[in-house]
Structure formats: structure tokens, C-alpha cells
Coordinates of C-alpha atoms and ligand atoms in Angstrom, one line a residue:
M1 CA 256.8 251.1 247.7
P2 CA 256.3 247.4 249.4
V3 CA 259.5 245.9 249.9
P4 CA 259.8 242.7 248.3
S5 CA 259.9 239.7 250.7
T6 CA 262.5 237.2 250.9
P7 CA 261.1 234.0 250.7
E8 CA 261.0 232.3 254.2
T9 CA 262.9 228.8 254.4
A10 CA 261.3 226.3 257.1
P11 CA 262.5 225.5 260.1
I12 CA 264.4 222.1 260.5
R13 CA 263.8 220.4 263.4
P14 CA 265.0 216.4 264.5
V15 CA 261.9 214.2 264.0
D16 CA 263.3 212.4 267.6
D17 CA 262.3 215.5 269.3
P18 CA 258.8 215.3 270.8
Q19 CA 258.1 218.7 271.0
A20 CA 259.1 219.1 267.1
R21 CA 256.6 216.2 266.5
A22 CA 254.0 217.8 268.7
E23 CA 254.5 221.0 266.5
A24 CA 254.5 219.2 263.4
A25 CA 251.1 217.8 264.4
R26 CA 249.4 220.9 265.4
L27 CA 250.4 222.2 262.1
L28 CA 249.1 219.3 260.1
R29 CA 245.8 219.6 261.9
A30 CA 245.6 223.2 261.1
G31 CA 245.7 222.6 257.5
R32 CA 249.6 223.3 257.0
L33 CA 252.0 221.7 254.9
V34 CA 255.0 219.5 256.9
A35 CA 257.7 217.5 255.6
F36 CA 258.3 214.4 257.2
P37 CA 261.0 211.2 256.6
T38 CA 259.9 208.1 256.1
E39 CA 261.9 204.5 255.5
T40 CA 261.6 205.3 251.8
V41 CA 261.7 209.0 251.3
Y42 CA 260.9 212.0 252.6
G43 CA 257.0 213.1 252.1
L44 CA 255.3 216.3 252.1
G45 CA 252.3 216.0 254.3
A46 CA 249.0 217.3 254.8
D47 CA 245.9 216.4 256.5
A48 CA 244.3 213.9 253.9
T49 CA 240.7 214.4 255.1
D50 CA 241.4 218.5 254.2
E51 CA 240.5 219.0 250.2
N52 CA 242.5 222.6 251.0
A53 CA 245.3 221.1 252.5
V54 CA 245.9 218.6 249.8
A55 CA 245.6 221.3 247.0
R56 CA 248.2 223.0 248.6
I57 CA 250.2 219.8 247.9
F58 CA 249.5 219.8 244.1
A59 CA 250.4 223.8 244.4
A60 CA 253.8 223.3 246.5
K61 CA 255.0 220.4 243.8
D62 CA 253.8 222.4 240.7
R63 CA 252.2 219.1 239.6
P64 CA 251.0 219.0 236.3
R65 CA 248.0 216.7 237.2
F66 CA 246.0 215.4 240.0
N67 CA 247.3 212.1 240.3
P68 CA 245.8 209.8 243.5
L69 CA 247.8 210.3 246.8
I70 CA 249.0 208.2 249.5
S71 CA 247.4 208.7 252.6
H72 CA 249.8 207.6 255.9
V73 CA 248.6 205.9 259.1
P74 CA 250.1 204.4 262.0
D75 CA 248.8 201.1 262.2
A76 CA 246.9 198.6 259.9
M77 CA 243.4 199.3 262.4
S78 CA 243.3 203.0 261.3
A79 CA 244.1 201.8 257.7
F80 CA 241.4 199.3 257.5
A81 CA 238.8 201.9 259.0
L82 CA 239.6 203.9 255.6
G83 CA 239.7 201.0 253.2
E84 CA 238.0 197.7 252.9
A85 CA 239.8 194.9 254.4
T86 CA 240.0 191.8 252.4
P87 CA 241.7 188.3 253.4
A88 CA 244.0 189.0 251.0
A89 CA 244.8 192.6 252.3
E90 CA 245.1 191.3 256.1
R91 CA 247.9 189.1 255.3
L92 CA 249.7 191.1 253.3
A93 CA 249.2 193.8 256.3
A94 CA 250.4 191.1 258.9
A95 CA 254.0 190.5 256.8
H96 CA 254.9 193.4 255.4
W97 CA 253.3 196.4 257.5
P98 CA 254.9 198.5 259.1
G99 CA 257.0 198.8 255.8
P100 CA 257.6 200.1 252.0
L101 CA 254.5 198.6 250.7
T102 CA 251.2 200.8 250.1
M103 CA 247.9 199.1 249.2
V104 CA 245.1 200.4 247.3
L105 CA 241.4 199.1 248.9
R106 CA 238.0 200.1 248.1
R107 CA 237.2 203.1 249.9
R108 CA 234.6 202.6 252.6
T109 CA 231.7 204.2 253.7
G110 CA 231.8 207.5 255.8
C111 CA 235.5 207.3 254.5
P112 CA 237.2 211.1 255.7
I113 CA 239.7 211.5 253.2
A114 CA 239.2 213.9 250.7
W115 CA 237.9 213.2 247.0
L116 CA 241.0 215.2 245.8
T117 CA 243.6 212.9 247.7
S118 CA 242.1 210.2 245.8
A119 CA 241.7 212.1 242.6
G120 CA 237.7 211.2 243.0
L121 CA 238.3 207.7 242.8
E122 CA 236.2 205.0 244.9
T123 CA 239.4 203.1 246.0
V124 CA 242.0 204.6 248.7
A125 CA 245.9 204.2 248.6
L126 CA 246.9 203.4 252.0
R127 CA 250.7 202.9 253.9
V128 CA 251.9 202.3 257.2
P129 CA 255.3 203.4 257.1
G130 CA 258.5 201.8 258.8
S131 CA 259.7 204.6 260.1
A132 CA 259.1 204.8 264.0
A133 CA 259.3 208.4 264.3
A134 CA 256.8 208.8 261.2
R135 CA 254.2 206.6 263.2
A136 CA 254.6 208.6 266.1
L137 CA 254.2 211.5 264.3
L138 CA 251.0 209.9 262.3
A139 CA 249.3 208.8 266.0
E140 CA 250.1 212.2 267.0
A141 CA 248.4 214.1 264.0
G142 CA 245.3 211.8 264.8
R143 CA 243.9 211.6 261.2
P144 CA 245.4 210.2 257.8
I145 CA 248.1 212.1 256.4
A146 CA 248.4 212.2 252.2
A147 CA 252.2 212.8 251.6
P148 CA 253.7 212.3 247.9
S149 CA 257.6 212.8 247.7
A150 CA 258.6 216.2 249.3
N151 CA 260.3 217.6 245.8
R152 CA 259.0 219.6 243.1
S153 CA 257.3 217.6 240.1
G154 CA 259.9 216.2 237.7
R155 CA 262.6 216.3 240.5
V156 CA 264.5 213.6 241.9
S157 CA 263.0 212.3 244.9
P158 CA 264.8 213.5 248.4
T159 CA 266.0 211.3 250.8
T160 CA 267.6 213.8 253.2
A161 CA 266.2 216.9 255.1
A162 CA 268.7 219.2 253.0
H163 CA 267.1 217.7 249.5
V164 CA 263.7 218.9 251.2
A165 CA 265.1 222.4 252.1
E166 CA 266.4 222.6 248.6
E167 CA 263.2 221.9 246.9
L168 CA 260.5 223.0 249.0
G169 CA 262.0 224.8 252.3
D170 CA 260.0 227.9 251.1
R171 CA 256.9 225.9 250.8
V172 CA 256.2 224.2 253.5
A173 CA 255.9 225.0 257.5
L174 CA 258.3 222.6 259.2
I175 CA 261.0 220.1 257.9
L176 CA 261.3 217.3 260.2
D177 CA 264.9 216.0 259.8
G178 CA 265.2 211.9 260.6
G179 CA 268.6 211.6 258.9
P180 CA 269.1 209.6 255.4
C181 CA 266.2 207.4 254.3
P182 CA 267.2 203.8 255.0
V183 CA 265.5 202.2 251.4
G184 CA 265.3 205.8 248.8
L185 CA 262.8 204.6 246.7
E186 CA 259.4 204.8 247.0
S187 CA 257.1 202.4 248.4
T188 CA 255.6 199.2 246.6
V189 CA 251.6 199.8 245.4
V190 CA 249.6 197.0 245.4
D191 CA 246.3 197.2 244.2
L192 CA 244.0 194.9 246.1
S193 CA 240.4 196.3 245.1
G194 CA 240.0 194.0 242.2
A195 CA 239.4 190.4 241.7
R196 CA 243.0 190.0 241.3
P197 CA 245.8 191.9 243.0
R198 CA 248.0 194.2 240.3
L199 CA 251.3 195.4 240.9
L200 CA 250.8 199.7 240.2
R201 CA 254.6 200.2 241.3
P202 CA 257.7 198.4 242.0
G203 CA 259.5 199.0 245.4
A204 CA 261.5 198.0 248.0
V205 CA 258.9 195.0 249.0
T206 CA 259.5 192.5 245.5
R207 CA 256.7 190.9 243.3
E208 CA 257.9 187.5 244.4
Q209 CA 257.6 188.8 248.1
L210 CA 254.4 189.7 247.3
E211 CA 253.1 186.6 245.7
A212 CA 254.6 184.7 248.5
V213 CA 251.7 186.3 250.2
L214 CA 248.8 186.5 247.2
G215 CA 249.5 184.2 245.1
P216 CA 249.8 185.0 241.5
V217 CA 250.4 189.1 241.2
E218 CA 249.6 190.6 237.9
L219 CA 252.2 193.2 236.4
A220 CA 250.4 196.8 235.4
V221 CA 253.4 198.3 234.4
A222 CA 256.3 197.1 232.4
G223 CA 259.4 197.7 234.0
D224 CA 259.9 200.3 236.9
A225 CA 257.8 203.1 235.1
I226 CA 255.6 204.4 237.3
A227 CA 252.2 204.0 236.3
A228 CA 250.3 207.1 235.7
P229 CA 246.6 206.5 237.2
G230 CA 245.8 209.9 235.7
M231 CA 245.6 207.9 232.2
L232 CA 244.2 204.8 233.7
A233 CA 240.8 203.3 232.4
S234 CA 239.5 203.4 236.0
H235 CA 240.1 207.0 236.6
Y236 CA 237.0 208.8 237.6
A237 CA 234.9 210.7 234.8
P238 CA 231.3 211.6 235.7
Q239 CA 228.4 209.6 234.0
A240 CA 227.2 213.0 232.8
A241 CA 228.9 214.2 229.6
V242 CA 231.4 217.6 230.3
R243 CA 231.3 220.6 228.5
L244 CA 233.9 222.9 228.7
N245 CA 234.3 226.7 228.6
A246 CA 230.9 226.9 229.0
T247 CA 229.6 230.8 228.8
D248 CA 225.9 229.5 228.4
R249 CA 223.6 227.3 230.1
R250 CA 221.9 224.5 228.2
P251 CA 218.9 222.8 229.1
G252 CA 219.4 219.9 230.7
E253 CA 222.8 221.2 232.0
A254 CA 224.2 221.7 235.5
F255 CA 226.7 224.7 235.5
L256 CA 229.9 224.4 237.4
D257 CA 231.2 228.2 237.6
F258 CA 234.3 229.4 238.6
G259 CA 234.6 233.0 239.8
A260 CA 231.0 234.0 239.7
T261 CA 230.3 234.6 236.1
R262 CA 226.6 233.1 236.4
G263 CA 224.2 234.0 239.1
D264 CA 222.4 230.7 238.3
A265 CA 225.7 228.3 238.4
D266 CA 224.9 225.0 240.3
L267 CA 228.1 225.1 242.2
D268 CA 231.1 227.5 241.9
L269 CA 234.8 226.1 242.0
S270 CA 236.0 229.6 243.6
R271 CA 233.8 232.5 243.6
S272 CA 237.0 234.7 244.0
G273 CA 238.9 232.9 241.3
D274 CA 241.4 231.3 243.6
P275 CA 242.8 228.2 241.5
V276 CA 243.9 226.5 244.7
E277 CA 240.3 226.5 246.5
A278 CA 239.2 225.5 242.9
A279 CA 241.5 222.5 242.7
A280 CA 240.3 221.7 246.2
R281 CA 237.1 221.6 245.2
L282 CA 236.9 219.7 242.2
F283 CA 236.2 216.4 242.1
A284 CA 234.0 216.7 245.1
S285 CA 232.1 219.4 242.7
L286 CA 231.9 217.0 239.8
R287 CA 230.3 214.1 241.8
D288 CA 227.8 216.6 243.7
L289 CA 226.5 217.9 239.9
D290 CA 226.6 214.1 238.4
R291 CA 223.1 213.3 239.2
P292 CA 220.6 211.2 237.5
G293 CA 218.7 213.7 234.9
I294 CA 221.5 215.9 234.4
A295 CA 222.5 215.4 230.6
A296 CA 226.0 217.1 231.0
I297 CA 227.8 219.4 233.3
A298 CA 229.2 222.8 231.5
V299 CA 232.3 224.1 233.4
A300 CA 233.3 228.0 233.4
P301 CA 236.5 228.5 231.5
V302 CA 239.1 228.2 234.2
P303 CA 242.4 230.4 233.2
E304 CA 245.9 228.5 232.7
A305 CA 247.7 229.8 235.5
G306 CA 248.8 227.7 238.6
L307 CA 247.0 225.0 239.6
G308 CA 244.8 226.2 236.3
A309 CA 247.0 224.0 234.1
A310 CA 246.1 220.8 236.1
I311 CA 242.7 221.5 236.6
N312 CA 241.9 221.8 233.0
D313 CA 243.9 218.8 232.0
R314 CA 241.8 216.7 234.4
L315 CA 238.1 218.8 232.8
R316 CA 239.8 218.3 229.3
R317 CA 240.0 214.1 230.4
A318 CA 236.4 214.4 231.9
A319 CA 235.2 216.1 228.7
A320 CA 237.2 213.7 226.3
P321 CA 235.1 211.1 224.0
R322 CA 234.1 207.9 226.1
G323 CA 235.1 204.4 224.5
Ligands
LIG401 O1 257.3 205.6 249.8 C1 256.2 206.3 249.3 O2 255.2 205.6 249.0 C2 256.1 207.9 249.2 C3 256.5 208.4 250.9 C4 256.4 209.3 251.1 O3 255.6 207.5 251.5 N1 255.3 208.7 249.0 C5 254.4 208.3 247.8 O4 253.5 209.0 247.3 O5 255.5 208.0 246.6 P1 252.6 209.2 246.0 O6 251.2 210.1 246.9 O7 253.4 210.4 245.1 O8 252.3 208.1 245.3 C6 251.1 207.8 244.6 C7 250.9 206.7 243.8 C8 251.4 206.7 242.5 O9 252.1 206.2 241.7 C9 249.4 206.3 242.5 O10 249.9 205.8 241.1 C10 249.3 205.5 243.5 O11 250.1 205.8 244.6 N2 247.8 205.9 243.7 C11 247.4 206.0 245.0 N3 246.3 206.3 244.9 C12 246.1 205.4 243.9 C13 244.6 204.7 244.0 N4 243.5 204.9 244.3 N5 244.2 203.9 242.8 C14 245.8 203.6 241.8 N6 247.0 204.0 242.3 C15 247.0 204.9 243.5
LIG402 MG1 257.3 211.2 243.6

């Protein structure tokens, strides 16, 4: 009989220790999860360009939905290599980066951020954190780091390394400790990808501060509720129709399999039936099959277990009647 394994708790090391940061950067580049402090809250970090690493963020958080994630970079130049700079974005960067501000920008051609990170959207959310230690880590990692708050879904955002250990200690490779977060509230999210700036999530940088730089800023949310981007009309949906729980293939359809049920599938989310691998490939696969001449994408049944629930939630919304 195998002995039940005790879940291991990740080591907690000071973010000011260059060796600890070097180890964290190495783990991130290897696709592992690392929790790190920012001035707002602790982040659950993964390589934003590695779809499998990002899928592990969702698995670790037990997230019910694939919301788009913020990618963290060490400076504005790195941000504008990923998202399209506009004059407004440049002014805002000069005024508030580094700091508790996230900009949603149009994805540049060739942007390496994984489609799962941006939930299939043509935009990317970018932030240069105020914490110098966090920026040093990002510079060392050498790639954008996707990081939602380091708590399980539906729980309070962690502002100390001890909170992170309680929430996710058995699910991350390393926790970097930078003491209590000075802001304690998630960053302000402003969308600069459209004709007019829109405030998607209020935060430490106030609307008044944004308007001093940008002029009028529309409110996308009432009060301090967090906009659920999965519910926004702009959320990615393929041009082709989507047919769920498909076991046959009809004329004009592309077939997206799960668990190798058919020999003639165009793509398989996971031949071995692994929901984490399937999550990693979901948005890229839908994009791939969404070609001219394809009437519908037929998708094999995906079991609800683990990330299957989030995959099915996204597929149901992709299949819902369009307005
Ligand atoms: O303070 C923070 O921002 C923390 C720390 C760790 O940096 N991070 C954080 O990340 O809160 P996350 O990934 O949980 O924040 C995601 C927010 C969502 O509210 C979502 O609406 C918005 O960013 N977002 C991300 N990408 C977006 C996009 N392409 N379009 C619209 N909104 C987006
Ligand atoms: Mg959160």
C-alpha cells in the first residue's frame, strides 16, 4: 500500500535575497508557480508566455472561470514591446509606472503572451509594479509574468507571505517574502485599447488621477465591483458556431477532440484527457479552428472535474446564441 503523501509546503525566502530571486527566476522560466510580493497584493506568478504554466495558475486557484490575467514587466519599454503604445498610454506610463496601475492595450503583432493569459482577447493587460524587488525579479525572469492575487478563488487577497502560505503553500514552488504589502488593494485597471479610456477596476490610482493625465475616463463598473471580463461582450468568441458534447462530425464542421475519441479530429485539447493541458490549449485551439469556410466547431464532451468546469463554462459561452 502506498503511504499517503503529506502535502509539501513551499519554502518562504526573502525577496531581498539575490539568491532567492535567482532561484525564483529559474523556477518561473521552468514553468513553475512562484508567489511574489508587489506593492498591491502578493501575486501567484507564472511565465505569461507558457500556456501550460498559466493553466497551472488557474488549477492552483480553483478559478471557476478563465478571466484574463495581468502580465507583469520590469519597465514601460518591456510593456510597450507587448502592447501597442498610444500617446495616452505613454503619458500614463510616465505619470504612474512603476505603480499600482494596469493598462489594457492592443496586443502587438507577434506578442508572445499566451492566448490563455488574455483569455483569447486581442488585448493584453500590463503592469509595471512599484516594488523594486518585484521589478528585479521580473528583470531576472526575462519574460512577462502573469500573476493574479495569490489566493484561492473567492478568498481574500493575501498581503503577507504567511497568508500566501495558508492559501497556496502546497501548490507553489516558492514563496518570496517582502513583508506586508503597502497598498493592500489590487491595481487600478484602465482600458486604453478603444476610442476612449475606460476604468475597468478601481484601485489605488484614482479616477481623478487618471483624468488629470487622460481627460474624461468612462466608468465600466459601478462602485468598486470588479468587472467580470468573461461576461463582457468583447470577450473572445469564435466566428464559427460552436457545438458542444459532439460525438459525431457533421459536414462543414471542424472537430475539437478531448481524450482522443476520434481518429479524424482536427485538434485534441488533450489526448491523454488531462484538464490542465486542455485548459492550456483551449483558446489557441478555438482560434486555430476558427477559419473561413468552417461552419461550426464541434467539441467533444469535456468532463467537469478540476479545470473541466472552467473549460465548460467558457465553451458554453462560446456556444451561446449570439446577439
Ligand atoms: O494588483 C494587482 O493587479 C494584482 C497584483 C498581483 O499585481 N494582480 C491582479 O491580477 O489583480 P489579476 O490577473 O487577478 O487581475 C485581472 C484583472 C481583471 O479584473 C480583469 O478584468 C483585468 O485585469 N484584465 C486583464 N486582462 C484584461 C483584458 N485583456 N481586457 C480587460 N480586462 C482585463
Ligand atoms: Mg484576486
